[in-house]
PDB file of C-alpha atoms in Angstrom:
ATOM      1  CA  MET V   1      10.384  80.532  29.667  1.00 59.00           C
ATOM      2  CA  PRO V   2      11.925  80.004  33.123  1.00 63.00           C
ATOM      3  CA  SER V   3      15.116  81.814  33.923  1.00 65.00           C
ATOM      4  CA  ILE V   4      18.312  79.958  34.784  1.00 66.00           C
ATOM      5  CA  GLU V   5      19.926  81.082  37.991  1.00 65.00           C
ATOM      6  CA  ALA V   6      23.630  81.371  38.433  1.00 60.00           C
ATOM      7  CA  PRO V   7      25.118  78.783  40.842  1.00 58.00           C
ATOM      8  CA  ALA V   8      25.819  79.828  44.406  1.00 58.00           C
ATOM      9  CA  ALA V   9      29.228  81.303  44.993  1.00 57.00           C
ATOM     10  CA  VAL V  10      31.926  78.694  45.581  1.00 55.00           C
ATOM     11  CA  ALA V  11      34.076  79.206  48.657  1.00 56.00           C
ATOM     12  CA  GLU V  12      37.377  80.646  47.669  1.00 62.00           C
ATOM     13  CA  PHE V  13      40.670  78.961  48.512  1.00 59.00           C
ATOM     14  CA  ASP V  14      42.129  80.206  51.794  1.00 62.00           C
ATOM     15  CA  VAL V  15      45.641  81.351  50.908  1.00 62.00           C
ATOM     16  CA  ASP V  16      46.600  81.547  54.572  1.00 67.00           C
ATOM     17  CA  PHE V  17      45.871  77.811  55.098  1.00 65.00           C
ATOM     18  CA  GLU V  18      48.855  76.128  56.725  1.00 70.00           C
ATOM     19  CA  GLN V  19      49.940  72.889  55.059  1.00 70.00           C
ATOM     20  CA  VAL V  20      51.279  70.229  57.424  1.00 70.00           C
ATOM     21  CA  PRO V  21      53.511  67.492  55.984  1.00 72.00           C
ATOM     22  CA  VAL V  22      52.246  63.969  56.596  1.00 72.00           C
ATOM     23  CA  ALA V  23      54.671  61.109  57.151  1.00 74.00           C
ATOM     24  CA  ILE V  24      53.792  57.803  55.478  1.00 72.00           C
ATOM     25  CA  THR V  25      54.614  54.898  57.763  1.00 75.00           C
ATOM     26  CA  GLU V  26      54.519  51.127  57.460  1.00 75.00           C
ATOM     27  CA  PRO V  27      51.523  49.345  59.003  1.00 71.00           C
ATOM     28  CA  LEU V  28      52.081  47.981  62.476  1.00 68.00           C
ATOM     29  CA  PRO V  29      52.702  44.213  62.642  1.00 70.00           C
ATOM     30  CA  VAL V  30      49.817  42.244  64.092  1.00 64.00           C
ATOM     31  CA  SER V  31      50.654  39.225  66.192  1.00 66.00           C
ATOM     32  CA  GLU V  32      48.634  36.024  65.815  1.00 58.00           C
ATOM     33  CA  ALA V  33      47.243  36.590  69.300  1.00 61.00           C
ATOM     34  CA  GLU V  34      45.703  39.878  68.103  1.00 66.00           C
ATOM     35  CA  ALA V  35      44.491  38.512  64.759  1.00 66.00           C
ATOM     36  CA  PRO V  36      40.741  38.022  64.479  1.00 68.00           C
ATOM     37  CA  PRO V  37      39.542  34.412  64.585  1.00 70.00           C
ATOM     38  CA  ALA V  38      38.740  32.641  61.335  1.00 69.00           C
ATOM     39  CA  PRO V  39      35.028  32.937  60.523  1.00 72.00           C
ATOM     40  CA  TYR V  40      34.704  29.211  59.788  1.00 69.00           C
ATOM     41  CA  PRO V  41      37.481  27.373  61.647  1.00 69.00           C
ATOM     42  CA  HIS V  42      36.206  23.928  60.602  1.00 70.00           C
ATOM     43  CA  ARG V  43      36.679  24.703  56.892  1.00 68.00           C
ATOM     44  CA  THR V  44      39.967  24.089  55.168  1.00 67.00           C
ATOM     45  CA  ASN V  45      41.540  26.547  52.779  1.00 66.00           C
ATOM     46  CA  PRO V  46      40.569  25.416  49.248  1.00 63.00           C
ATOM     47  CA  PHE V  47      43.627  27.132  47.790  1.00 68.00           C
ATOM     48  CA  LEU V  48      46.100  24.972  49.678  1.00 64.00           C
ATOM     49  CA  ALA V  49      47.094  21.502  48.544  1.00 58.00           C
ATOM     50  CA  PRO V  50      45.708  18.805  50.849  1.00 55.00           C
ATOM     51  CA  ALA V  51      48.105  17.353  53.395  1.00 57.00           C
ATOM     52  CA  GLN V  52      49.723  14.282  51.899  1.00 50.00           C
ATOM     53  CA  GLY V  53      51.666  11.406  53.347  1.00 47.00           C
ATOM     54  CA  GLU V  54      49.472  10.986  56.409  1.00 48.00           C
ATOM     55  CA  GLY V  55      48.018   7.591  57.232  1.00 50.00           C
ATOM     56  CA  GLY V  56      49.897   5.720  54.516  1.00 58.00           C
ATOM     57  CA  GLN V  57      48.549   7.969  51.757  1.00 65.00           C
ATOM     58  CA  ALA V  58      50.524   8.325  48.531  1.00 68.00           C
ATOM     59  CA  GLU V  59      52.529  11.530  48.158  1.00 76.00           C
ATOM     60  CA  SER V  60      53.458  11.275  44.474  1.00 86.00           C
ATOM     61  CA  VAL V  61      51.828   9.170  41.768  1.00 89.00           C
ATOM     62  CA  HIS V  62      52.948   8.859  38.149  1.00 91.00           C
ATOM     63  CA  LEU V  63      51.488   6.753  35.358  1.00 94.00           C
ATOM     64  CA  LYS V  64      54.299   4.816  33.673  1.00 94.00           C
ATOM     65  CA  GLY V  65      52.410   2.607  31.222  1.00 94.00           C
ATOM     66  CA  PHE V  66      49.771  -0.028  30.507  1.00 95.00           C
ATOM     67  CA  VAL V  67      49.718  -3.822  30.302  1.00 94.00           C
ATOM     68  CA  TYR V  68      46.959  -6.020  28.933  1.00 93.00           C
ATOM     69  CA  VAL V  69      46.976  -9.516  30.422  1.00 90.00           C
ATOM     70  CA  ASP V  70      43.438 -10.874  30.916  1.00 92.00           C
ATOM     71  CA  GLN V  71      42.317  -7.298  31.576  1.00 93.00           C
ATOM     72  CA  PRO V  72      43.768  -3.789  31.255  1.00 94.00           C
ATOM     73  CA  LYS V  73      46.289  -2.954  33.957  1.00 95.00           C
ATOM     74  CA  ALA V  74      48.153   0.255  34.717  1.00 96.00           C
ATOM     75  CA  ILE V  75      51.762   0.617  35.778  1.00 95.00           C
ATOM     76  CA  LEU V  76      51.931   3.271  38.483  1.00 94.00           C
ATOM     77  CA  SER V  77      54.903   4.719  40.314  1.00 91.00           C
ATOM     78  CA  ILE V  78      53.690   5.518  43.837  1.00 88.00           C
ATOM     79  CA  ASP V  79      56.266   7.315  45.981  1.00 86.00           C
ATOM     80  CA  GLY V  80      59.035   5.850  43.818  1.00 87.00           C
ATOM     81  CA  LYS V  81      57.768   2.250  43.979  1.00 91.00           C
ATOM     82  CA  THR V  82      56.388   0.707  40.793  1.00 93.00           C
ATOM     83  CA  SER V  83      53.155  -1.297  41.016  1.00 93.00           C
ATOM     84  CA  ILE V  84      50.825  -2.923  38.495  1.00 94.00           C
ATOM     85  CA  VAL V  85      47.184  -2.248  39.399  1.00 95.00           C
ATOM     86  CA  VAL V  86      43.758  -3.279  38.098  1.00 96.00           C
ATOM     87  CA  GLU V  87      40.394  -1.489  38.258  1.00 96.00           C
ATOM     88  CA  GLN V  88      38.833  -1.218  41.751  1.00 95.00           C
ATOM     89  CA  GLN V  89      42.165  -2.030  43.426  1.00 95.00           C
ATOM     90  CA  GLU V  90      43.210   0.093  46.420  1.00 93.00           C
ATOM     91  CA  LEU V  91      46.832   0.838  47.173  1.00 90.00           C
ATOM     92  CA  ARG V  92      48.282   3.364  49.691  1.00 87.00           C
ATOM     93  CA  GLY V  93      45.026   5.281  49.992  1.00 87.00           C
ATOM     94  CA  LEU V  94      44.417   5.358  46.220  1.00 91.00           C
ATOM     95  CA  LYS V  95      41.556   3.548  44.517  1.00 94.00           C
ATOM     96  CA  VAL V  96      41.785   2.804  40.794  1.00 96.00           C
ATOM     97  CA  ILE V  97      38.379   3.786  39.408  1.00 96.00           C
ATOM     98  CA  SER V  98      38.969   3.047  35.725  1.00 96.00           C
ATOM     99  CA  ILE V  99      41.720   2.140  33.269  1.00 96.00           C
ATOM    100  CA  ASN V 100      41.045   3.399  29.745  1.00 94.00           C
ATOM    101  CA  PRO V 101      44.367   3.860  27.923  1.00 91.00           C
ATOM    102  CA  PRO V 102      45.813   6.465  27.678  1.00 91.00           C
ATOM    103  CA  LEU V 103      44.073   7.578  30.915  1.00 94.00           C
ATOM    104  CA  VAL V 104      43.718   6.171  34.425  1.00 96.00           C
ATOM    105  CA  THR V 105      41.169   7.590  36.878  1.00 96.00           C
ATOM    106  CA  LEU V 106      42.179   7.490  40.537  1.00 95.00           C
ATOM    107  CA  GLN V 107      40.374   8.492  43.702  1.00 94.00           C
ATOM    108  CA  GLN V 108      42.024   9.554  46.962  1.00 89.00           C
ATOM    109  CA  GLY V 109      39.439  10.386  49.612  1.00 87.00           C
ATOM    110  CA  GLU V 110      36.981  12.776  47.964  1.00 88.00           C
ATOM    111  CA  LEU V 111      39.441  13.835  45.239  1.00 91.00           C
ATOM    112  CA  ARG V 112      39.265  12.198  41.804  1.00 93.00           C
ATOM    113  CA  ARG V 113      41.895  12.798  39.168  1.00 93.00           C
ATOM    114  CA  GLN V 114      42.968  11.428  35.830  1.00 94.00           C
ATOM    115  CA  LEU V 115      46.541  10.564  34.979  1.00 94.00           C
ATOM    116  CA  ALA V 116      47.967  10.370  31.477  1.00 92.00           C
ATOM    117  CA  LEU V 117      51.295   9.072  30.253  1.00 86.00           C
ATOM    118  CA  SER V 118      54.088  11.620  30.640  1.00 71.00           C
ATOM    119  CA  ALA V 119      57.669  11.855  29.472  1.00 63.00           C
ATOM    120  CA  ASN V 120      59.005  11.636  33.075  1.00 56.00           C
TER     121      ASN V 120
END
Protein backbone atom coordinates (compact mmCIF):
# COMPACT_ATOMS: atom_id res chain seq x y z
CA MET A 1 0.00 0.00 0.00
CA PRO A 2 1.42 3.41 -0.99
CA SER A 3 2.20 5.85 1.75
CA ILE A 4 0.49 9.23 1.97
CA GLU A 5 2.87 12.14 2.26
CA ALA A 6 2.21 15.12 4.42
CA PRO A 7 1.53 18.35 2.47
CA ALA A 8 4.37 20.81 2.01
CA ALA A 9 4.71 23.36 4.74
CA VAL A 10 2.46 26.39 4.28
CA ALA A 11 4.16 29.76 4.52
CA GLU A 12 3.49 31.28 7.87
CA PHE A 13 1.86 34.68 8.27
CA ASP A 14 4.41 37.49 8.52
CA VAL A 15 3.54 39.30 11.74
CA ASP A 16 5.77 42.22 10.81
CA PHE A 17 3.75 42.91 7.61
CA GLU A 18 2.73 46.56 7.49
CA GLN A 19 -0.93 47.15 6.66
CA VAL A 20 -1.64 50.25 4.58
CA PRO A 21 -5.16 51.71 4.66
CA VAL A 22 -6.81 52.00 1.26
CA ALA A 23 -9.17 54.86 0.48
CA ILE A 24 -12.28 53.98 -1.54
CA THR A 25 -13.05 56.71 -4.04
CA GLU A 26 -15.82 57.38 -6.53
CA PRO A 27 -15.12 56.51 -10.18
CA LEU A 28 -13.97 59.40 -12.32
CA PRO A 29 -16.66 60.88 -14.59
CA VAL A 30 -16.18 60.09 -18.26
CA SER A 31 -17.15 62.75 -20.75
CA GLU A 32 -18.99 61.78 -23.94
CA ALA A 33 -15.89 62.74 -25.91
CA GLU A 34 -13.92 60.05 -24.05
CA ALA A 35 -16.68 57.42 -24.20
CA PRO A 36 -16.04 54.55 -26.60
CA PRO A 37 -18.10 54.60 -29.80
CA ALA A 38 -21.19 52.43 -30.03
CA PRO A 39 -20.37 49.08 -31.64
CA TYR A 40 -23.33 49.29 -34.04
CA PRO A 41 -24.24 52.97 -34.49
CA HIS A 42 -26.91 52.21 -37.11
CA ARG A 43 -28.95 50.10 -34.67
CA THR A 44 -31.51 51.66 -32.40
CA ASN A 45 -31.86 50.77 -28.75
CA PRO A 46 -34.65 48.15 -28.52
CA PHE A 47 -35.36 49.13 -24.92
CA LEU A 48 -36.38 52.67 -25.78
CA ALA A 49 -39.83 53.57 -27.06
CA PRO A 50 -39.76 54.61 -30.72
CA ALA A 51 -39.84 58.32 -31.44
CA GLN A 52 -43.44 59.37 -31.92
CA GLY A 53 -45.09 62.42 -33.38
CA GLU A 54 -42.70 62.76 -36.31
CA GLY A 55 -44.06 63.00 -39.83
CA GLY A 56 -47.71 63.20 -38.80
CA GLN A 57 -47.54 59.94 -36.83
CA ALA A 58 -50.01 59.36 -34.01
CA GLU A 59 -48.66 59.85 -30.49
CA SER A 60 -51.53 58.35 -28.49
CA VAL A 61 -54.25 55.98 -29.68
CA HIS A 62 -57.17 54.67 -27.63
CA LEU A 63 -60.00 52.38 -28.68
CA LYS A 64 -63.30 53.92 -27.60
CA GLY A 65 -65.85 51.54 -29.12
CA PHE A 66 -67.32 49.77 -32.14
CA VAL A 67 -70.06 50.53 -34.66
CA TYR A 68 -71.62 48.15 -37.16
CA VAL A 69 -73.07 49.94 -40.19
CA ASP A 70 -72.59 47.92 -43.40
CA GLN A 71 -69.34 46.61 -41.91
CA PRO A 72 -67.58 46.64 -38.54
CA LYS A 73 -66.02 49.99 -37.69
CA ALA A 74 -63.88 51.07 -34.76
CA ILE A 75 -64.05 54.34 -32.88
CA LEU A 76 -60.50 55.48 -32.17
CA SER A 77 -59.22 58.48 -30.26
CA ILE A 78 -55.99 59.54 -31.99
CA ASP A 79 -54.15 62.35 -30.21
CA GLY A 80 -57.43 63.46 -28.63
CA LYS A 81 -59.42 63.48 -31.89
CA THR A 82 -62.14 60.87 -32.33
CA SER A 83 -62.38 59.07 -35.68
CA ILE A 84 -64.43 56.17 -37.03
CA VAL A 85 -62.25 53.83 -39.10
CA VAL A 86 -62.75 50.71 -41.23
CA GLU A 87 -60.37 47.85 -42.05
CA GLN A 88 -57.42 48.75 -44.32
CA GLN A 89 -57.92 52.48 -43.67
CA GLU A 90 -54.82 54.58 -42.94
CA LEU A 91 -54.93 57.58 -40.65
CA ARG A 92 -51.99 59.60 -39.21
CA GLY A 93 -49.46 56.87 -39.94
CA LEU A 94 -51.68 54.08 -38.57
CA LYS A 95 -53.16 51.33 -40.72
CA VAL A 96 -56.18 49.40 -39.44
CA ILE A 97 -55.35 45.75 -40.15
CA SER A 98 -58.45 44.11 -38.67
CA ILE A 99 -61.53 44.89 -36.59
CA ASN A 100 -62.75 41.91 -34.57
CA PRO A 101 -64.65 43.17 -31.51
CA PRO A 102 -63.46 43.47 -28.78
CA LEU A 103 -60.04 43.88 -30.48
CA VAL A 104 -58.61 46.11 -33.20
CA THR A 105 -55.23 45.36 -34.81
CA LEU A 106 -53.23 48.39 -35.91
CA GLN A 107 -49.91 48.73 -37.68
CA GLN A 108 -47.56 51.72 -37.44
CA GLY A 109 -44.45 51.20 -39.56
CA GLU A 110 -43.12 47.76 -38.64
CA LEU A 111 -44.92 47.67 -35.28
CA ARG A 112 -48.24 45.83 -34.97
CA ARG A 113 -50.36 46.04 -31.86
CA GLN A 114 -53.82 45.13 -30.68
CA LEU A 115 -56.08 47.50 -28.81
CA ALA A 116 -58.94 46.47 -26.55
CA LEU A 117 -61.67 48.53 -24.95
CA SER A 118 -60.52 50.24 -21.76
CA ALA A 119 -62.22 52.15 -18.99
CA ASN A 120 -60.44 55.42 -19.95
